[in-house]
Coordinates of C-alpha atoms in Angstrom, one line a residue:
X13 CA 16.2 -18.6 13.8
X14 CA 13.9 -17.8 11.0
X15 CA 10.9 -19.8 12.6
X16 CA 11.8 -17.4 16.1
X17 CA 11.6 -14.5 13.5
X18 CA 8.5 -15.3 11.9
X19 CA 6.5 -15.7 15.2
X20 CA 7.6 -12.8 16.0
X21 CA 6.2 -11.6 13.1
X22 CA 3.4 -13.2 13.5
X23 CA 2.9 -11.7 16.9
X24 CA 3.2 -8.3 15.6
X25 CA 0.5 -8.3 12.8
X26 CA -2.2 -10.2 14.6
X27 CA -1.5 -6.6 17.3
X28 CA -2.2 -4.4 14.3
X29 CA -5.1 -6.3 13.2
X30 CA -6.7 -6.8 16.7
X31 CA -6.5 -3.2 16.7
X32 CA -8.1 -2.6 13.5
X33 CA -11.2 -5.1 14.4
X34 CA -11.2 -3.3 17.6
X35 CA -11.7 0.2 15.6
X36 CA -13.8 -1.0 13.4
X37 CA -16.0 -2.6 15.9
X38 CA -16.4 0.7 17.4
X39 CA -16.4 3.3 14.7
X40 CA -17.7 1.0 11.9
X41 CA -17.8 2.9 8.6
X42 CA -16.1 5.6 10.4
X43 CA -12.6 3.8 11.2
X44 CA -10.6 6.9 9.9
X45 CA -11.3 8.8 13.4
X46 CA -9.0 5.9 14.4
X47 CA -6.3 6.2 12.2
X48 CA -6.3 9.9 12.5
X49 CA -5.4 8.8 16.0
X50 CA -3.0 6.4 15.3
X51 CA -1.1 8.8 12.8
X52 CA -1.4 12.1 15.3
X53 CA 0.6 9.5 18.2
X54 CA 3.6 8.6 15.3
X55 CA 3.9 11.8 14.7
X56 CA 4.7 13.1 18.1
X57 CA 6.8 10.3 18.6
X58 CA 8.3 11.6 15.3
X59 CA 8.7 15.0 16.7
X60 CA 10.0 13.8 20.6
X61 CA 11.8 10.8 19.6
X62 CA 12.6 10.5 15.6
X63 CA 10.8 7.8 15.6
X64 CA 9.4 6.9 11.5
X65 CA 6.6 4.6 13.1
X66 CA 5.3 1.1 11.8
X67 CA 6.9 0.0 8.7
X68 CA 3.6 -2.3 7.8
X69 CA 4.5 -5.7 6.7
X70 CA 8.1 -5.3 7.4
X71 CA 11.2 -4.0 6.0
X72 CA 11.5 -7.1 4.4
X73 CA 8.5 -6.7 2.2
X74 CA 9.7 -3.1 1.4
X75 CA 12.9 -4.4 0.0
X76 CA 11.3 -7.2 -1.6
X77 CA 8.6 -4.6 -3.2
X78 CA 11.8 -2.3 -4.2
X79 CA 13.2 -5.7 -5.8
X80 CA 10.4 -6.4 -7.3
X81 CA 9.8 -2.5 -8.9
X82 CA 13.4 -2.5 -9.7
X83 CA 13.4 -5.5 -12.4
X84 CA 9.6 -4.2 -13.6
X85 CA 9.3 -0.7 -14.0
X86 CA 13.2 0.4 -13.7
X87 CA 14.4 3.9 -12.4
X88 CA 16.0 4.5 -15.6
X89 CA 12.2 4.6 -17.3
X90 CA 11.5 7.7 -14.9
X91 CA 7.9 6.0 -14.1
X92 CA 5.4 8.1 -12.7
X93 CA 4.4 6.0 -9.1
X94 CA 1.9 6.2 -6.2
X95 CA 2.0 4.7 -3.0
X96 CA -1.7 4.1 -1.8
X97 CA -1.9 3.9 1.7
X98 CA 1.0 5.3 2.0
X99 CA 1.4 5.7 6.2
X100 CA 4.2 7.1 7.1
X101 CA 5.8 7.4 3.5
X102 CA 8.3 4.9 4.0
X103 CA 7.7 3.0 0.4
X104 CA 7.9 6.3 -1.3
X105 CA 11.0 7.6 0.6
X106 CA 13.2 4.0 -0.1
X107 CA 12.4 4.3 -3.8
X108 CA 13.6 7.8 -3.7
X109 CA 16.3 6.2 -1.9
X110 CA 16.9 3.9 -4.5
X111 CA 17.4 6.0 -8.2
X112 CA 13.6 6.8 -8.3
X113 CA 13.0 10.6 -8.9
X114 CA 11.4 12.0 -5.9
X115 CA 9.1 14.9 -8.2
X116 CA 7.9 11.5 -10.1
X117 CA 6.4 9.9 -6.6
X118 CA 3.3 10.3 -4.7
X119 CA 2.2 8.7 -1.7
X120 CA -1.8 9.0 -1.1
X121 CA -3.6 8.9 2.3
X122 CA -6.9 9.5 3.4
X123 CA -5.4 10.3 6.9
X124 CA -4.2 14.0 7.5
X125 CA -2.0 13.0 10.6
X126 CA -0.7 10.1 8.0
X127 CA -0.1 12.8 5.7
X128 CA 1.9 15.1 7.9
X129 CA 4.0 11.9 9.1
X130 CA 5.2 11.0 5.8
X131 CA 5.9 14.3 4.8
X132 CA 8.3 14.7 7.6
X133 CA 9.7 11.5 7.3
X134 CA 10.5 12.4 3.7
X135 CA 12.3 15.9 4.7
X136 CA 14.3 14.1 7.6
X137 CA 15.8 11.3 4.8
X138 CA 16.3 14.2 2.6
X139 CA 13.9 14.1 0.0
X140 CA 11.4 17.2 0.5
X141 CA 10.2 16.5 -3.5
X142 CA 8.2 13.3 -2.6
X143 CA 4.5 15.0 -3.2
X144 CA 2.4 13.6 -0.3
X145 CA -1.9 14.1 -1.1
X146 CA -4.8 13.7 1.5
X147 CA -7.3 11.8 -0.7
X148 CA -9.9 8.9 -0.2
X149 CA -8.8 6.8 -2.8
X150 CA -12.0 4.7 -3.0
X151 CA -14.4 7.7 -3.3
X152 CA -12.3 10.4 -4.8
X153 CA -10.4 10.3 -8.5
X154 CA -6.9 9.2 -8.2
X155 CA -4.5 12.4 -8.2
X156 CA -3.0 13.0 -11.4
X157 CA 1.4 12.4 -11.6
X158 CA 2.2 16.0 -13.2
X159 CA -0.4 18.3 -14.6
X160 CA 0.4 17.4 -18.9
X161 CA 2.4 14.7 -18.3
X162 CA 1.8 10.4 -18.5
X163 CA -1.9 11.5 -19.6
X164 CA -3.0 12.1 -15.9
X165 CA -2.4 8.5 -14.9
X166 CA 0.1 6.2 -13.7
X167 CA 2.9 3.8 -14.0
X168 CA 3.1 2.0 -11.4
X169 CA 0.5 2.0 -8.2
X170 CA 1.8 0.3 -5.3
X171 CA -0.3 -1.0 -2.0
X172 CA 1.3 -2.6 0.8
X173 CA -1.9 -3.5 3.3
X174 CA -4.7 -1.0 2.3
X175 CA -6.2 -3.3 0.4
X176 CA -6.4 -5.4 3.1
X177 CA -7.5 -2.3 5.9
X178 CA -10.1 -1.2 3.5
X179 CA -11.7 -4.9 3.7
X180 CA -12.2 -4.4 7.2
X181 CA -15.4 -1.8 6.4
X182 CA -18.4 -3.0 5.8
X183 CA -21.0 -2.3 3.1
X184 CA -22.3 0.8 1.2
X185 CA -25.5 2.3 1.1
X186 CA -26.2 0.3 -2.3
X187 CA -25.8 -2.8 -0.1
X188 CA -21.8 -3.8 -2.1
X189 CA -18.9 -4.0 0.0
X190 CA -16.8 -1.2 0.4
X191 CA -13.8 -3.2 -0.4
X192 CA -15.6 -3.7 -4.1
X193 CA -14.7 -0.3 -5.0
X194 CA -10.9 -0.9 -5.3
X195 CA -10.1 -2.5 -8.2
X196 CA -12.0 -0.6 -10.5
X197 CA -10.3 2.5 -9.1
X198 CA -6.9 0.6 -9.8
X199 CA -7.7 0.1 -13.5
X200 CA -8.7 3.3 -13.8
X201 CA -5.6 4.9 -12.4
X202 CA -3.1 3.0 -14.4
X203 CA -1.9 4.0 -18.2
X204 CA -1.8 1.4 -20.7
X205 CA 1.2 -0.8 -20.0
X206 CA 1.1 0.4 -16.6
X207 CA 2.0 -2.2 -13.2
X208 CA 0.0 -2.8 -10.1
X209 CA 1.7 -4.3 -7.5
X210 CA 0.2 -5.4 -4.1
X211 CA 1.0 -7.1 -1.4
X212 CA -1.6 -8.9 1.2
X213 CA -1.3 -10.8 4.6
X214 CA -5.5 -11.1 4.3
X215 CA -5.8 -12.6 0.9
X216 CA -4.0 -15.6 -1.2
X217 CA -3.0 -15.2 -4.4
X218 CA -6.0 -16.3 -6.2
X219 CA -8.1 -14.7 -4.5
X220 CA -6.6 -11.3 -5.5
X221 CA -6.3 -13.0 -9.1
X222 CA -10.3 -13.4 -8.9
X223 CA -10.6 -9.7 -7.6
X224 CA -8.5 -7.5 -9.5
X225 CA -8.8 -10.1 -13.0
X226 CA -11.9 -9.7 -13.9
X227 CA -12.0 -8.5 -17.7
X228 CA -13.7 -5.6 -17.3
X229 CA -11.1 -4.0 -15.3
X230 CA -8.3 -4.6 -18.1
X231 CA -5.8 -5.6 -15.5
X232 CA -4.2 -9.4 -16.3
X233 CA -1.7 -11.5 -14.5
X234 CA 2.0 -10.4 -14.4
X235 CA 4.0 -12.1 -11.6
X236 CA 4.4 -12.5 -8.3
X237 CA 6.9 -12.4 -5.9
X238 CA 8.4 -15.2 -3.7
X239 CA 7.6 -15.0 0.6
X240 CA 9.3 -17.3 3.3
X241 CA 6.7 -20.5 3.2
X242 CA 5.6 -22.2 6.6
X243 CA 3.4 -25.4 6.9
X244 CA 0.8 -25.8 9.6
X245 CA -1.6 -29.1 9.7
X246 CA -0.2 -30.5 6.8
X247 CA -0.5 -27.0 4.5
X248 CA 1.9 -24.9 3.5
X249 CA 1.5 -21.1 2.8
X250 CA 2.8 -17.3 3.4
X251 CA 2.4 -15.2 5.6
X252 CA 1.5 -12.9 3.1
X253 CA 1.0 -12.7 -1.0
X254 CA 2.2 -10.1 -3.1
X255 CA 1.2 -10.2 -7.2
X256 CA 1.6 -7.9 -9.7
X257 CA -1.2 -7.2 -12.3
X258 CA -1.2 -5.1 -16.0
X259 CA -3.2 -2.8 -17.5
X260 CA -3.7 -3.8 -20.9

């Protein structure tokens, strides 16, 4: 049962990412035309059918991302989090769900249509206070939690896949990759003390230990959490990685 379940998986995620080497095949640098027309389809089928749209990753990666934010960065601390990449707002809304305060959570897209899903979604689930922001979180600062409050940064950021989308782009004008951009943008964001979590189906653990560890980005080690395993010619792995890092 849980090998039938993990094809299926399987299945599912190589159709999102044949799509996204599709759009970025055709629109290059330029891929957000397609995710503006992703997003604008989920949310019709929001507004005919009630549909949320793709839950990336999984529900199971949500709750084990919950889990994980639970033991870490408790909603008794009233932590100050944001959801990059958030899609439909699904990450946001379940910790809302879960004892987080909704004014204390912000999910960021660079995707209007995204933006307009996940505010919906929020309202329908009951939880109209989730703040929802259309930013480019590579080029643009990182919004701030409350105007006064936390020092203008953050808690906890959370990413479940945009790491992983943004990859997908090729290189800047200055001849770096896109991609490259992130994790200073993620030490940046977080206050002292504060958690990064992410989780990857693109990249293994050490090599989002070699990208976001470097020492001039503050960020260190903190822990990981635990994915079904598989083996396949003799080697076992994940179907995807998710690691938590520090700012320190």
């Amino acid at each position: 049962m849980l090998t039938e379940s993990r094809e299926r998986e399987n299945s599912d995620w190589d159709d999102v990412y044949n799509t996204e080497v599709e759009n970025f095949e055709t629109h290059g640098d330029e891929g957000e035309v397609c995710w503006d027309d992703v997003y604008n389809t989920e949310v019709e089928n929001f507004e005919t059918h009630g549909d949320e749209g793709e839950v990336w990753f999984g529900e199971e990666t949500v709750d084990k991302m919950l889990e994980w934010a639970l033991e870490n960065c408790p909603a008794d601390t009233k932590p100050y989090i944001l959801d990059i990449g958030t899609g439909n707002g699904i990450m946001t809304v379940t910790l809302a769900e879960n004892g987080y305060e909704p004014d204390r959570l912000v999910g960021l897209d660079y995707s209007e249509p995204s933006i307009k899903l996940a505010r919906s979604v929020a309202d329908g689930r009951g939880h109209p206070s989730i703040r929802y922001v259309v930013s480019d979180f590579i080029n643009e600062t990182a919004p701030e939690p409350v105007e006064g409050e936390s020092g203008g940064k953050w808690d906890l950021l959370l990413d479940k896949g945009t790491y992983d989308a943004i990859a997908l782009s090729g290189k800047s004008d200055d001849g770096k990759t896109i991609v490259s951009r992130y994790p200073p943008k993620v030490g940046e964001a977080l206050k002292l003390g504060g958690l990064f979590l992410i989780t990857s189906c693109n990249f293994t653990e050490e090599e989002l230990k070699e990208a976001f560890g470097a020492p001039e980005l503050g960020l260190t080690y903190h822990s990981r959490i635990q994915h079904p395993t598989f083996t396949f010619g003799g080697s076992s792995g994940s179907i995807c990685a998710s690691i938590a890092f520090k700012k320190n």
